[in-house]
Coordinates of C-alpha atoms in Angstrom, one line a residue:
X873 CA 126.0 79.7 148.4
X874 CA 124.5 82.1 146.2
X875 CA 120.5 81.9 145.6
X876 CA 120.6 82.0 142.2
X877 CA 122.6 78.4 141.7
X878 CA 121.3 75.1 140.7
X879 CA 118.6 74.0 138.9
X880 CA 116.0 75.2 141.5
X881 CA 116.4 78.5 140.4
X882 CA 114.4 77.7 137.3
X883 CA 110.9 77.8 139.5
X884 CA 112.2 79.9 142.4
X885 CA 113.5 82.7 141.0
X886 CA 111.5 85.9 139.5
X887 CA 113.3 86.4 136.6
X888 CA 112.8 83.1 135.1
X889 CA 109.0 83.6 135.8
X890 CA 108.9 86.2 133.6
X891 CA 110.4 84.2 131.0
X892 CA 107.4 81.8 131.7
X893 CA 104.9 83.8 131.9
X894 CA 105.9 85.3 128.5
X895 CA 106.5 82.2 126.7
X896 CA 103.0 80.6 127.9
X897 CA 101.4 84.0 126.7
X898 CA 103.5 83.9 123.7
X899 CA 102.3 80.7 122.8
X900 CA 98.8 81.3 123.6
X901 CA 99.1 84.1 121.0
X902 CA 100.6 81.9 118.1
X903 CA 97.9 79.0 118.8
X904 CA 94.8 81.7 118.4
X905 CA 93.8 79.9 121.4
X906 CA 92.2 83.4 122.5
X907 CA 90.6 86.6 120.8
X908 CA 92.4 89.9 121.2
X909 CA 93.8 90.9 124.1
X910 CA 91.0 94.0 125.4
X911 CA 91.9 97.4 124.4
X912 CA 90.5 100.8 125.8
X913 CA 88.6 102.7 123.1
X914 CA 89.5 106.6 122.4
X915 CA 86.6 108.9 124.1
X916 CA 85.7 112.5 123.7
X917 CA 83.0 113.3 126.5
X918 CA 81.5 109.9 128.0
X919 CA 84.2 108.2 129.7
X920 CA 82.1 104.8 129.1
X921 CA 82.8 105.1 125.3
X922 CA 85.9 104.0 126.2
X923 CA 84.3 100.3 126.5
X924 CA 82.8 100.1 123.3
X925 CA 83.7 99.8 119.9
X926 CA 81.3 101.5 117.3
X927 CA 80.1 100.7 113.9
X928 CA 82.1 102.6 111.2
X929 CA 80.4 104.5 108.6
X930 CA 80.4 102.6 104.7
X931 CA 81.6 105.2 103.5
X932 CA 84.9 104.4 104.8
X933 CA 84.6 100.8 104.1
X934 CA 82.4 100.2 100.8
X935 CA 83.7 102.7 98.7
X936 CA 87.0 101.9 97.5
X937 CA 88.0 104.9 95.1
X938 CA 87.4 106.6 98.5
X939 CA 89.8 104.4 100.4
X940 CA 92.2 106.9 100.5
X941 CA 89.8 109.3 101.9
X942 CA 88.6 107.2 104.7
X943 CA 92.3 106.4 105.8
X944 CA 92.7 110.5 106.3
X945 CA 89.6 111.0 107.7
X946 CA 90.7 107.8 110.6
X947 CA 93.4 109.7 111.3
X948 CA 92.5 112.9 112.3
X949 CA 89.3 112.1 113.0
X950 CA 87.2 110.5 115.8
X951 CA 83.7 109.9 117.0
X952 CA 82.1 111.8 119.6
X953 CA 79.3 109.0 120.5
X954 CA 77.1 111.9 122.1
X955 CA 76.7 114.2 119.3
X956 CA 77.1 111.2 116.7
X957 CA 79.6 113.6 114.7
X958 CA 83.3 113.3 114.1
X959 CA 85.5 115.7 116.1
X960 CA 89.3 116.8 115.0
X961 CA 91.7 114.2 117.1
X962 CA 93.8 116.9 119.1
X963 CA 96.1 118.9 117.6
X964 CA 96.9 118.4 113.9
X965 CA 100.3 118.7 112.1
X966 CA 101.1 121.0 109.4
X967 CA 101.5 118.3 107.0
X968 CA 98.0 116.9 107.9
X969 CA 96.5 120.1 107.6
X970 CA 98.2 120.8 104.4
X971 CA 96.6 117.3 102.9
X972 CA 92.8 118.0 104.6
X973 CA 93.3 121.4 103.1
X974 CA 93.8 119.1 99.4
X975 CA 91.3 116.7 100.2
X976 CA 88.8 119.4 100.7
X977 CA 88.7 120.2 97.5
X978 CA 87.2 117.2 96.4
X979 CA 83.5 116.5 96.3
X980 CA 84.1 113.4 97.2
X981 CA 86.1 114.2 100.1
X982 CA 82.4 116.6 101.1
X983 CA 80.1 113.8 100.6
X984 CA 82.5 110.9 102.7
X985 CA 82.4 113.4 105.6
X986 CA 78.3 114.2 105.0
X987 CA 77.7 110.4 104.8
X988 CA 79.4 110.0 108.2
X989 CA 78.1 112.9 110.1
X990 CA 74.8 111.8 109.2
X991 CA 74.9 108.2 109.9
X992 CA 73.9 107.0 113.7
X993 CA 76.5 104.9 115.3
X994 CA 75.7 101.7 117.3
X995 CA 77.7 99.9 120.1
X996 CA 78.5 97.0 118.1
X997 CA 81.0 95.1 121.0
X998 CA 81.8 95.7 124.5
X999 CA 85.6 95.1 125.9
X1000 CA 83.9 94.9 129.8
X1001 CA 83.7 90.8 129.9
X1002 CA 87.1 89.9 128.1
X1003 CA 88.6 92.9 130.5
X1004 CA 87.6 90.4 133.1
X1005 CA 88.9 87.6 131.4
X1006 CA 92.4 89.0 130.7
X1007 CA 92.3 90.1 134.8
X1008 CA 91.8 86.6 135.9
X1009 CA 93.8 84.8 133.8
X1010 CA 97.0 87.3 135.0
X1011 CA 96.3 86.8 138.4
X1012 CA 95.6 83.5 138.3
X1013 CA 99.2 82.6 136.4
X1014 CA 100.9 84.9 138.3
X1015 CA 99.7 83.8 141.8
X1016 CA 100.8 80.0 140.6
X1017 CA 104.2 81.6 140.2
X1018 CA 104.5 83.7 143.3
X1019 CA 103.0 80.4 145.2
X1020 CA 105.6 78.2 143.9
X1021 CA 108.2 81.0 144.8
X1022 CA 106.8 80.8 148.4
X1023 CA 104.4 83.7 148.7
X1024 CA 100.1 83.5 149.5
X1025 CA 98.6 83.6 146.6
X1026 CA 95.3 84.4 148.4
X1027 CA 96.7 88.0 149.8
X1028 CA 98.3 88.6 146.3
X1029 CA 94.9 87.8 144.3
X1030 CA 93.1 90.3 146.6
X1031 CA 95.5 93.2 146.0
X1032 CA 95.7 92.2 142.4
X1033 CA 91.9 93.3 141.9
X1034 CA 93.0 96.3 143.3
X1035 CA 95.8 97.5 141.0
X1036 CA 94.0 96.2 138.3
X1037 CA 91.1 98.4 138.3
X1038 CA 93.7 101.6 139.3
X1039 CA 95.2 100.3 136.1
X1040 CA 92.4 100.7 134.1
X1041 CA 91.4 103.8 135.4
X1042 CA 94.5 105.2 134.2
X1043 CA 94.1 103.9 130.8
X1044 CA 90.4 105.0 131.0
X1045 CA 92.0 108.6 131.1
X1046 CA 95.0 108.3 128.8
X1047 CA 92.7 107.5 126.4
X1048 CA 90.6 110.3 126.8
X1049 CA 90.7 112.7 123.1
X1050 CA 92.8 115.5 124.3
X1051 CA 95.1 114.1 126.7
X1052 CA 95.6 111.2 124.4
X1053 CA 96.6 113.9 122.0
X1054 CA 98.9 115.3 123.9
X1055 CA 100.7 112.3 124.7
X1056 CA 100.0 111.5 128.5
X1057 CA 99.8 108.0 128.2
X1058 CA 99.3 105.1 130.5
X1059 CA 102.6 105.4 132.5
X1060 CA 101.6 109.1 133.4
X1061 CA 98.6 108.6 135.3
X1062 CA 99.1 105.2 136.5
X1063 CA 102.5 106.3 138.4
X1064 CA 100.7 109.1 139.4
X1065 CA 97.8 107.2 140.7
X1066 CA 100.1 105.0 143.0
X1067 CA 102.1 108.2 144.4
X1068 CA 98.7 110.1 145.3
X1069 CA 97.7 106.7 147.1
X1070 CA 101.2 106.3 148.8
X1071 CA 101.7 109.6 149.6
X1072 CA 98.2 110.7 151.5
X1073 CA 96.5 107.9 152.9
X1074 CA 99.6 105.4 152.5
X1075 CA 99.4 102.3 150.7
X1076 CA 96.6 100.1 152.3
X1077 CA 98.7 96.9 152.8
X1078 CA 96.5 94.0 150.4
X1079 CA 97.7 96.4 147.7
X1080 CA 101.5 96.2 148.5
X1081 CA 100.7 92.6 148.7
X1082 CA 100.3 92.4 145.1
X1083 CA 103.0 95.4 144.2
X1084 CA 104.9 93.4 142.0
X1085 CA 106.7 96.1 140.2
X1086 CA 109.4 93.8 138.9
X1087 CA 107.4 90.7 137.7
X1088 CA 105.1 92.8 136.0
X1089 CA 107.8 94.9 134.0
X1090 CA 110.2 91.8 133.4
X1091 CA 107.2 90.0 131.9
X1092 CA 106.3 92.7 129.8
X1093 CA 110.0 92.6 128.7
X1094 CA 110.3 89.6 127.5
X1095 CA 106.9 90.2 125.1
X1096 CA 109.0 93.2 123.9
X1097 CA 111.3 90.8 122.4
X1098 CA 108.7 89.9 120.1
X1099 CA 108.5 93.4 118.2
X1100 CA 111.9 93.6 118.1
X1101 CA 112.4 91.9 114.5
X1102 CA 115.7 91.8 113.3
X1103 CA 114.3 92.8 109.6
X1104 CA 113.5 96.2 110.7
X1105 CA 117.1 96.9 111.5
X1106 CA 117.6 96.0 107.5
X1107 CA 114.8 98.9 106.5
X1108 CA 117.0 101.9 107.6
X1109 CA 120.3 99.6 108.0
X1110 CA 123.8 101.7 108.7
X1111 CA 122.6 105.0 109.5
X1112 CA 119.7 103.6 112.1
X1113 CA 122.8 101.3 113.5
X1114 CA 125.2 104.2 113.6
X1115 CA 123.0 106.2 115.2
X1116 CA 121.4 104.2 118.0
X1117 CA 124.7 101.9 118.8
X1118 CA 127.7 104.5 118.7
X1119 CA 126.0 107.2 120.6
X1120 CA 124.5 105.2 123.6
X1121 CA 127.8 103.0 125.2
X1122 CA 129.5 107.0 124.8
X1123 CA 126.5 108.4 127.0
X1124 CA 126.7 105.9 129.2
X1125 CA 130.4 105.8 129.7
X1126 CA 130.0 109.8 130.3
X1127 CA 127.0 109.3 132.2
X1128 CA 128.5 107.0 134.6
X1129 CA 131.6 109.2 134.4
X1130 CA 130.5 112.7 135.2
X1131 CA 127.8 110.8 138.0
X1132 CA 131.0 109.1 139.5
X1133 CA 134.4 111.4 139.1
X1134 CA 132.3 115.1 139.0
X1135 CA 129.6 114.8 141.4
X1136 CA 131.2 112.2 143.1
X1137 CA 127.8 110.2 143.9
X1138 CA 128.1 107.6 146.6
X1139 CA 125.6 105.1 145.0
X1140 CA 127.4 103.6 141.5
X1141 CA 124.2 101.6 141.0
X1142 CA 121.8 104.3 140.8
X1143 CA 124.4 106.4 138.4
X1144 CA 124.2 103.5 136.2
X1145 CA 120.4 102.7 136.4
X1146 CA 119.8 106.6 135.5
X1147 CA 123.2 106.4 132.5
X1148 CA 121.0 103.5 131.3
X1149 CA 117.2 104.7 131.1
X1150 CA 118.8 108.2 129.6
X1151 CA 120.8 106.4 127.0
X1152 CA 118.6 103.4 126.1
X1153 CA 115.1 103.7 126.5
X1154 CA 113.9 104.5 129.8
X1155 CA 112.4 102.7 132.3
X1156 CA 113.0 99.0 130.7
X1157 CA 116.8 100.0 130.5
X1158 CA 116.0 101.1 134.2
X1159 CA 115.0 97.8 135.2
X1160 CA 117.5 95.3 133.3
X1161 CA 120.5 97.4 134.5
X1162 CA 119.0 97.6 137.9
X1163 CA 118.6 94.1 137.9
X1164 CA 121.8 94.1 136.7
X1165 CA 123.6 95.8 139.3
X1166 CA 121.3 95.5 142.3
X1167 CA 120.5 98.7 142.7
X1168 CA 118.0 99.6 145.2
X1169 CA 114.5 100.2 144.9
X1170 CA 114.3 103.3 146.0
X1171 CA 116.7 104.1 143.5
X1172 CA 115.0 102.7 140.4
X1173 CA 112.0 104.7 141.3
X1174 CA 113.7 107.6 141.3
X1175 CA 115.1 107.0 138.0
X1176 CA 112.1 106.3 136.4
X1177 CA 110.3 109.0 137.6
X1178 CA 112.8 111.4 136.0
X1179 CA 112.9 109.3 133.0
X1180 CA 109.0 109.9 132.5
X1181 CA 108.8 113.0 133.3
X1182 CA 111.7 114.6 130.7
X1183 CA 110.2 111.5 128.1
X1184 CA 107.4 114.0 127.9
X1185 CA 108.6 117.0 128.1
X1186 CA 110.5 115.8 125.3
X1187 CA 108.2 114.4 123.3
X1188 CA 106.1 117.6 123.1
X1189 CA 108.7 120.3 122.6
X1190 CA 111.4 118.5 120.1
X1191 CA 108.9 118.2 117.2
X1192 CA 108.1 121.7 118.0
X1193 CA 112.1 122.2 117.9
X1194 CA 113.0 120.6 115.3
X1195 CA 110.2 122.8 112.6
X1196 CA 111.5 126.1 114.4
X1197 CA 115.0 125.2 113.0
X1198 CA 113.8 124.1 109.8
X1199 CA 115.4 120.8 110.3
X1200 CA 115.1 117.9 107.8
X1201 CA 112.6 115.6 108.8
X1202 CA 114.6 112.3 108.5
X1203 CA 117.7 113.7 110.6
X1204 CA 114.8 114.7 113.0
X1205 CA 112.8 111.9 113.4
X1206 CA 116.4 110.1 114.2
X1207 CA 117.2 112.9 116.9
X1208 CA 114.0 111.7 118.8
X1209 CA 114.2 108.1 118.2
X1210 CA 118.2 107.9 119.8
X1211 CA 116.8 110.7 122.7
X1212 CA 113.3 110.0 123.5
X1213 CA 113.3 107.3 126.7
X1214 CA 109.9 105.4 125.8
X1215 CA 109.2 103.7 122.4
X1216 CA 105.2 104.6 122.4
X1217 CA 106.3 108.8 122.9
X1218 CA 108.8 108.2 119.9
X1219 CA 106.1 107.6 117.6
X1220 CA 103.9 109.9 118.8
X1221 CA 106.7 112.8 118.3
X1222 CA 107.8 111.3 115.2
X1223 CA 104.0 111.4 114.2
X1224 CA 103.8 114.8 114.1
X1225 CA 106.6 115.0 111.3
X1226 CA 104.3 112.9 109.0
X1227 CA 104.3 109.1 108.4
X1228 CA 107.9 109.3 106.9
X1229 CA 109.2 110.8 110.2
X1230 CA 107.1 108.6 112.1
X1231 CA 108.7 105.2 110.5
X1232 CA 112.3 106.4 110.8
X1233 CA 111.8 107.4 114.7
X1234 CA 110.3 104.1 115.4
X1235 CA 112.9 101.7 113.9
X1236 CA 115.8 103.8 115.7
X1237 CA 114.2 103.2 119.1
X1238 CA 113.7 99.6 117.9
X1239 CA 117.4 99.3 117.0
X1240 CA 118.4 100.8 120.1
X1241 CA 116.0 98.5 122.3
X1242 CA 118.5 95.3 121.2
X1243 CA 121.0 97.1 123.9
X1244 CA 118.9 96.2 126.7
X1245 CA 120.5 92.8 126.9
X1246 CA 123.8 93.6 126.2
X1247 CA 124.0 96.7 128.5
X1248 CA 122.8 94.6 130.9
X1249 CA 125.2 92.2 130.5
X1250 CA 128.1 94.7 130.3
X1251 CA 126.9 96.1 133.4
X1252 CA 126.9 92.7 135.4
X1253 CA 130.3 92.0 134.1
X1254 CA 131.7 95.7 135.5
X1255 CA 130.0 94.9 138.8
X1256 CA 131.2 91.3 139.3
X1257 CA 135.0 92.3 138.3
X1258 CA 135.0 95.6 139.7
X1259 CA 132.4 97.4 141.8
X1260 CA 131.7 94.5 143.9
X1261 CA 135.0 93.0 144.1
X1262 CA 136.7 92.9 147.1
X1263 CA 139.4 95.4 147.4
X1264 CA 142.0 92.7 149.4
X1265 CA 144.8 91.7 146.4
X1266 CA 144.9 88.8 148.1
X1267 CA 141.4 88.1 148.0
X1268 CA 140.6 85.3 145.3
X1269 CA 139.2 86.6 141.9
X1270 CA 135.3 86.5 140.9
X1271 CA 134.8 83.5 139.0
X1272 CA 132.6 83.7 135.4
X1273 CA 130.1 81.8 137.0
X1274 CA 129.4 84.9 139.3
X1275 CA 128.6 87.1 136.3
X1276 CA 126.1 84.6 135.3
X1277 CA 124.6 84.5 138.9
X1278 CA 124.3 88.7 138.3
X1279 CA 123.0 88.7 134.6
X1280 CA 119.3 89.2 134.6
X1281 CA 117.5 86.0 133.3
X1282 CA 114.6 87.2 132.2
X1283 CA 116.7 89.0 129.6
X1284 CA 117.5 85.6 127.9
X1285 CA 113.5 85.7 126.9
X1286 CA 113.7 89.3 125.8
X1287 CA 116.8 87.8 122.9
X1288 CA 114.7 84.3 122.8
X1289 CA 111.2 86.0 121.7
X1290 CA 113.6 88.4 119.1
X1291 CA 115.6 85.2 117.7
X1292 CA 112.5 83.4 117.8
X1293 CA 110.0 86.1 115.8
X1294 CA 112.8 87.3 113.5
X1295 CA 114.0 84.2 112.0
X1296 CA 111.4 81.4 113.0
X1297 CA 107.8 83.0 112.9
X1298 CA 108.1 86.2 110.8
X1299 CA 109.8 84.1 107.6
X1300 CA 106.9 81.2 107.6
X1301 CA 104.4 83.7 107.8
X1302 CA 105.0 87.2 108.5
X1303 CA 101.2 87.5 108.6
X1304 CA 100.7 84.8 111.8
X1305 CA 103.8 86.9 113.6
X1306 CA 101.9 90.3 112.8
X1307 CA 98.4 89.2 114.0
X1308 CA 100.2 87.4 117.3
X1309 CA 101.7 90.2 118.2
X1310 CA 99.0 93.0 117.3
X1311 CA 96.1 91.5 118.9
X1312 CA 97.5 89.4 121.8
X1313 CA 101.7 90.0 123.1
X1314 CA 101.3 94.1 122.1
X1315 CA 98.4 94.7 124.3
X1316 CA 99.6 92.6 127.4
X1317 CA 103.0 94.1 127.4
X1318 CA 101.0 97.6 127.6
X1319 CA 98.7 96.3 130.4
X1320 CA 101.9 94.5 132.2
X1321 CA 103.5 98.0 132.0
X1322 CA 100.8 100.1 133.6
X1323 CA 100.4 97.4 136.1
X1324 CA 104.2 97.9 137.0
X1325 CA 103.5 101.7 137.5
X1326 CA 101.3 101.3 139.6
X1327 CA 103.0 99.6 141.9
X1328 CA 105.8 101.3 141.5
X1329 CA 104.1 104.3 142.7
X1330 CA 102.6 102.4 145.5
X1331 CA 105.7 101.8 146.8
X1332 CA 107.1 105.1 146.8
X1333 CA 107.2 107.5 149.1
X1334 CA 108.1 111.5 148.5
X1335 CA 110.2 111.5 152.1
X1336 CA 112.2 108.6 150.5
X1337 CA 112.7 109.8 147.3
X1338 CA 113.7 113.8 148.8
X1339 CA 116.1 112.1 150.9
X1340 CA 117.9 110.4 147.3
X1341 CA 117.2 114.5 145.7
X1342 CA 119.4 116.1 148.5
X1343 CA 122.2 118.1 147.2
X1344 CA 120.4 118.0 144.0
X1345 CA 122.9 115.7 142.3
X1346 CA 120.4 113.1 140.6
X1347 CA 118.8 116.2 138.9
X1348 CA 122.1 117.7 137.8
X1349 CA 123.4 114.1 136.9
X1350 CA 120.2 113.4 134.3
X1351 CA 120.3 116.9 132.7
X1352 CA 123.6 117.0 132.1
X1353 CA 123.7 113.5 130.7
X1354 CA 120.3 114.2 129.0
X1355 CA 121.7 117.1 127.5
X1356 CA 125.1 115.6 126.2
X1357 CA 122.9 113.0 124.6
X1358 CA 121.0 115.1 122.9
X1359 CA 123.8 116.9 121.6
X1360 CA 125.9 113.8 120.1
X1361 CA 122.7 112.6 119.2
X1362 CA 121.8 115.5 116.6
X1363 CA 125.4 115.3 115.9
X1364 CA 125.1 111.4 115.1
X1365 CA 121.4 112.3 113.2
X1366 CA 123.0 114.6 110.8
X1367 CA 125.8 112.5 109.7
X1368 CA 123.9 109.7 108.9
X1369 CA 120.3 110.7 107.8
X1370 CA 121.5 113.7 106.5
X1371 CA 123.4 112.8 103.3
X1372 CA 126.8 112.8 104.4
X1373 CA 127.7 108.9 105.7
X1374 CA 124.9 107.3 104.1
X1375 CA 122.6 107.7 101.2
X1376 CA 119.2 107.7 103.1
X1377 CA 115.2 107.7 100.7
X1378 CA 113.9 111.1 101.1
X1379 CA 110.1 111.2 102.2

């Protein structure tokens, strides 16, 4: 009998966990029962500013025929806490230096930026005790599920701590002026964290106790739901749709394809897992398809590692790309938001382009995101009927019920929190959605997230994953699909953001 059948699946499976974990944290958010969820301050030299928020100057907040001088100033802008100054944030834009260069001309804009530079900053609040408070209550509700599921909560508690505080360490860095700049986020460091630890000293075992790669992500996935409001489809409408839903079923169908027929790769999973995170948005595509198909851990790893490491490659050098060719800024903010695998490096590239860019980038990857579910569906169907069948004509044919057995649950939350937000929350008040999901869901998802790298580089092991590299085939397989997605992608970009299928508002 399969394991996923009856009603006891509901408690003893970890995909429906992750369902309830997100609703009770979902719920917690629309109640207010809690403040917002702890967020790592930006920091330029003392890595403890990073803990503490700091008192604004008024002159951003009092004045308001100014207002529109302390916005520019917040955005390329922040405090170095040492020298009680403000510092440029990275690397600016054109388009940003183009508007300081304006602004400077303005005596107002002189005596904003005096007022601040000489104004002492204080610590006004600390995020140290409600860090400790979001710890706890994450191990605590999900050590209740892992219990009920059958595992020691006690050993996972332990190695929770652990990974926690490797987890924060990597946001401590990403978060860090420069780097943050420069897009190495979260995902970076914590994966890289866990393969340093796996791959010297080996993983000490009270952390693989609490290595809960899939939980962690799943969890995070269904919260993702949440920002995925149907209303932002209507913003950019037909030429977001046709770009982010005719382009990636083609990439994966080639994908799967070239990884199958051409290189004639053994393992069909992985070849999908890798079509999936390429076409679709990295590693949360990566883990529903997975899921989806069974693929291997070792394999999903593997994927996601490449996934990251092209997402930023990619997010640094297309913005640079796409001024080079003097491309128009909404056909190139839709080229990165159909290409680039993670939603949080789509805005940072689209960023770059200007606010404009930045809003058109976002909503493709948000239209695209919707195909997590239904990929994954697709997939499960393909495996069921085909894949996994059993070649004997005369054997009897996979029932529906299988597919359902296959489908990843916690996908049904993903759609749940979307239906739910889109058409329940967002029209009674779009201000109570907004609030739940900026201070509270937003922020967990991102903590869930680095959580699930961590362990996922915990588990990994550079023996195992050169063993899955031999021949070179996985490397060939992602370019070559990476590259063909790019291409239909710009293709796809043009047409519709660029004034031939669709008339689309110019910035």
């Amino acid at each position: 009998m399969n394991n996923n059948q009856g009603l006891s699946s509901l408690w003893k499976l970890e995909d429906w966990w992750a369902v309830w974990f997100g609703t009770v944290i979902i719920i917690v958010a629309l109640a207010g029962i809690t403040g917002k969820a702890p967020k790592l301050h930006t920091w330029l030299n003392n890595p403890t500013d990073t803990f503490y928020q700091y008192k604004r100057s008024a002159a951003l907040e009092t004045k308001p025929a100014d207002l529109e001088i302390g916005k520019s100033l917040a955005k390329v802008f922040s405090y170095d806490s040492e020298k009680k100054a403000l510092v440029l944030k990275g690397v600016l834009s054109e388009a940003k230096r183009d508007h300081l260069k304006t602004l400077s001309a303005d005596p107002a804009y002189k005596a904003a930026v005096d007022e601040i530079y000489n104004q002492p900053l204080e610590r006004t609040s600390s995020v140290f005790m409600s860090l400790l408070w979001m710890g706890l209550a994450l191990a605590i509700m999900t050590a209740i599920g892992l219990a009920v599921m059958g595992e020691k909560p006690g050993k996972y508690i332990i190695g929770f701590i652990g990974i926690f505080i490797l987890a924060v360490i990597a946001e401590l860095i990403a978060k860090q002026n420069t780097i943050e700049a420069r897009g190495l986020g979260y995902a970076f460091w914590a994966l890289l964290f866990g393969l340093l630890i796996s791959n010297t000293i080996g993983t000490p075992k009270f952390l693989l106790n609490a290595a809960k790669t899939e939980l962690f992500i799943k969890t995070g996935l269904v919260l993702l739901g949440a920002e995925i409001l149907f209303g932002k489809i209507l913003e950019i409408g037909a030429p977001g749709l046709f770009v982010a839903w005719l382009v990636t079923p083609v990439v994966i169908i080639f994908m799967y394809w070239f990884g199958v027929r051409i290189l004639k790769m053994s393992s069909r999973g992985f070849v999908i897992t890798v079509a999936a995170a390429t076409s679709v948005c990295g590693v949360s595509a990566a883990i529903a398809t997975a899921a989806a198909c069974r693929a291997k851990k070792e394999e999903l790893t593997l994927a996601v590692g490449m996934s990251l490491i092209f997402t930023v490659l990619m997010m640094i050098f297309m913005p640079v790309l796409i001024k080079m060719m003097g491309m128009s800024v909404s056909v190139g903010a839709a080229w990165m938001g159909g290409t680039i695998d993670a939603t949080g490096a789509v805005v940072l590239a689209g960023s770059v382009l200007g606010t404009h860019a930045e809003a058109i980038a976002a909503v493709v990857k948000m239209i695209q995101n919707i195909l997590i579910g239904l990929v994954a569906f697709c997939v499960a169907v393909y495996w069921v009927t085909r894949v996994d069948r059993d070649p004997d004509p005369n054997a009897p044919k996979p029932s529906m019920m299988e597919i359902w057995y296959r489908f990843p649950k916690f996908i049904i939350g993903f759609i749940a929190a979307s239906l739910v937000f889109s058409f329940v929350i967002t029209p009674i008040d779009s201000s109570w959605a907004s609030d739940a999901i900026s201070s509270v869901t937003k922020t967990l998802r991102g903590w869930l997230f680095c959580l699930a790298f961590i362990s996922i580089g915990l588990e990994s092991n550079f023996r195992e994953l050169a063993k899955q590299l031999v021949g070179g085939k996985p490397i060939t397989l992602y370019i070559i699909g990476q590259s063909f997605n790019l291409i239909l992608t710009l293709i796809a970009a043009y047409l519709a953001f660029g004034g031939i299928l669709f008339d689309v508002p110019k910035a």
